[in-house]
CSV table of C-alpha atoms in Angstrom, one decimal:
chain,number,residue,atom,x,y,z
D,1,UNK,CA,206.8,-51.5,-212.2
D,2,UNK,CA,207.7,-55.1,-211.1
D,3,UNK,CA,205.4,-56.4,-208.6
D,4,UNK,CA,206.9,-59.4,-207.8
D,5,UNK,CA,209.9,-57.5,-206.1
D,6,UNK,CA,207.8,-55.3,-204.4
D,7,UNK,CA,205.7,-58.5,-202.6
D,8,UNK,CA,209.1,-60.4,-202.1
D,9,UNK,CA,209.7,-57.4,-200.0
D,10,UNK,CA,206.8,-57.4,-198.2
D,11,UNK,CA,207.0,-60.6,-197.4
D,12,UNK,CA,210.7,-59.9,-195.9
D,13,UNK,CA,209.3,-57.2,-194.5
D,14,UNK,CA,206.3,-59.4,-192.7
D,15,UNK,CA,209.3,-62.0,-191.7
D,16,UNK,CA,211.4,-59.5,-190.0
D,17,UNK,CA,208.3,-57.4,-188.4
D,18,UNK,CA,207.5,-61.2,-186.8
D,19,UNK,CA,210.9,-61.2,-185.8
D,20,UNK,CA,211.1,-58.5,-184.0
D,21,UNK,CA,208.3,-58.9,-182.1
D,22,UNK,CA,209.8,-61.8,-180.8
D,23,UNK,CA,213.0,-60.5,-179.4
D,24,UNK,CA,210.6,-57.9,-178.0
D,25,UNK,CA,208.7,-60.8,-176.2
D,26,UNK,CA,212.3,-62.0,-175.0
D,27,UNK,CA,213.0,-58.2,-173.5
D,28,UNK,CA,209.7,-58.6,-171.7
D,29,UNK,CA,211.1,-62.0,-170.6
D,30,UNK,CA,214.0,-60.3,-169.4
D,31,UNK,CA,212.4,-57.6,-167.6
D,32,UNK,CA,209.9,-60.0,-166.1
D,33,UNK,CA,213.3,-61.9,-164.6
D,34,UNK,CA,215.0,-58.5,-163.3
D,35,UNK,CA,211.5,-57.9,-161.4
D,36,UNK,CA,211.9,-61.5,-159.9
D,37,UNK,CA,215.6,-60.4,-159.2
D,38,UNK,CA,214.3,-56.9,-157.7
D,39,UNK,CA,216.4,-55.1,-160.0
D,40,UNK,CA,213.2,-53.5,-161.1
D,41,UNK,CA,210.8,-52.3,-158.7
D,42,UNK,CA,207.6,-53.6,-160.1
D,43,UNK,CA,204.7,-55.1,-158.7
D,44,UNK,CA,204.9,-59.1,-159.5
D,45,UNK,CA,201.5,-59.9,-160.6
D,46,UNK,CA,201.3,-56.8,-162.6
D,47,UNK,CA,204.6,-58.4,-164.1
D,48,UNK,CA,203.3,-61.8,-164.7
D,49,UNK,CA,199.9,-60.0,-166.3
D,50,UNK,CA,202.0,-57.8,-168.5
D,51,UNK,CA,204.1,-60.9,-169.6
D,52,UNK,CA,201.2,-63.4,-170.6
D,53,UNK,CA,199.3,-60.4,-172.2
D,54,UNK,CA,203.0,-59.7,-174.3
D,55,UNK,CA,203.3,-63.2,-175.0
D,56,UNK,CA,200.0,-63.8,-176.4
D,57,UNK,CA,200.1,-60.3,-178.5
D,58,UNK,CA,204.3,-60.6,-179.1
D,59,UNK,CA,203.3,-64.0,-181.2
D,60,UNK,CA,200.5,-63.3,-183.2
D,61,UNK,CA,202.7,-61.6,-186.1
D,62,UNK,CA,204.9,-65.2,-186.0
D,63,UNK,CA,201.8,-67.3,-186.3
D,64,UNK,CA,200.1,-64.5,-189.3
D,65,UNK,CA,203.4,-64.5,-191.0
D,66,UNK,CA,205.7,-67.5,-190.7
D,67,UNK,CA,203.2,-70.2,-189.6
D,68,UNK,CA,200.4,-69.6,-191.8
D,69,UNK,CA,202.4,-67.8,-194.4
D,70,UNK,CA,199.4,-64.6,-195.1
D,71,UNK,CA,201.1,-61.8,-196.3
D,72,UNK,CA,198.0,-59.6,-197.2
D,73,UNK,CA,197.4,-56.2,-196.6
D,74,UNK,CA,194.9,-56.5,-194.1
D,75,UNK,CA,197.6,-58.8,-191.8
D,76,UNK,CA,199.9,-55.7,-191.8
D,77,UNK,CA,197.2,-53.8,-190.7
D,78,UNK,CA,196.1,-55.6,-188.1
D,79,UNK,CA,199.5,-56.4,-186.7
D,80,UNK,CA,200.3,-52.5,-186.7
D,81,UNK,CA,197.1,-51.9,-185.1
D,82,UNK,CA,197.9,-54.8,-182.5
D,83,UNK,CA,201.2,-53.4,-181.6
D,84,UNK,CA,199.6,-50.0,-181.0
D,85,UNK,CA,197.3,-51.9,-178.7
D,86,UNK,CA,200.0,-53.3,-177.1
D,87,UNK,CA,202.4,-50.2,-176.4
D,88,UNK,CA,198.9,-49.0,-174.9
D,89,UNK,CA,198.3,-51.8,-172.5
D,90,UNK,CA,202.2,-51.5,-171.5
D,91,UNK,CA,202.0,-48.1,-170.5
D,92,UNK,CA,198.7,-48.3,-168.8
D,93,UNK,CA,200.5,-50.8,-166.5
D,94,UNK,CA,203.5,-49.6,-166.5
D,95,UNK,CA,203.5,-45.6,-167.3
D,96,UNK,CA,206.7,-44.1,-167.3
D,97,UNK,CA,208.7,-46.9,-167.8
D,98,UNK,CA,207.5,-47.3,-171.4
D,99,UNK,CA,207.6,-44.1,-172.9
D,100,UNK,CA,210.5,-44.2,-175.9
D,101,UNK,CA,207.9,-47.8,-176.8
D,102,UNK,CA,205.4,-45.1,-178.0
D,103,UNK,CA,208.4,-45.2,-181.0
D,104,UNK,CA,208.0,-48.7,-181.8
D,105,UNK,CA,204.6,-48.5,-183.6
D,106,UNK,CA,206.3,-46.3,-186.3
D,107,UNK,CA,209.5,-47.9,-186.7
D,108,UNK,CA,207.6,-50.9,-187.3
D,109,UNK,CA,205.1,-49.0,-190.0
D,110,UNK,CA,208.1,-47.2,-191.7
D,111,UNK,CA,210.3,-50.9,-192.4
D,112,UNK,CA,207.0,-51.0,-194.9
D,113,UNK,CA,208.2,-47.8,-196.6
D,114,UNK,CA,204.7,-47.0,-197.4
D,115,UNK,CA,203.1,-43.6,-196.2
D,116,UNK,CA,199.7,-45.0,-195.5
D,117,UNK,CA,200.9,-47.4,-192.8
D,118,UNK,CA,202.2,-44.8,-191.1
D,119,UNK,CA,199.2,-42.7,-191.1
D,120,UNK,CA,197.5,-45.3,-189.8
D,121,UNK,CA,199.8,-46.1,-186.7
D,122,UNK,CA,199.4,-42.0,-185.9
D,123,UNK,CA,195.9,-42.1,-186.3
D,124,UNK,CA,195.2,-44.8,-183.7
């Protein structure tokens, strides 16, 4: 088996998972401005709490990955397990409104296309 193309992928992987989280984090932006607009009807300083909390977790996965360039197992875990944390503090602020986020966790876990990551998303 050649293991350099399998951690060239994971690195890809580790690149696009920061990505993501960071058009997430520009969603939350957006939603955050349709509150201001009252196109949502959300409670502002639960708004301004949910989008300093998303910012702050949203980023992590660009600083772990692109910034300090770790691509190690225990970073994948831990960003997994952060955005799991995450979909949880969203819906315990925002409850109904998030429910098709509870997806996110495991799309995120399958782009790895290994088994075990997405055992541990469904365990936490």
């Amino acid at each position: 088996m050649n293991y350099k193309i399998l951690n060239q992928y994971n690195e890809d992987v580790n690149h696009l998972v920061a990505k993501v989280m960071r058009y997430v984090a520009v969603l939350i932006m957006c939603v955050g401005l349709a509150t201001l607009l009252h196109i949502f009807i959300i409670d502002g300083v639960i708004m301004m709490y949910i989008i300093m909390c998303s910012l702050v977790c949203l980023f992590i996965p660009t600083i772990l990955f692109d910034v300090l360039k770790i691509n190690k197992a225990w970073a994948e875990y831990f960003v997994l397990g952060l955005v799991v944390l995450y979909i949880g503090l969203l819906y315990s602020m925002l409850s109904y409104h998030v429910v098709i986020m509870f997806l996110f966790p495991f799309i995120l876990a399958s782009l790895y296309n290994k088994r075990k990551y997405i055992i541990y998303v469904s365990a936490l």
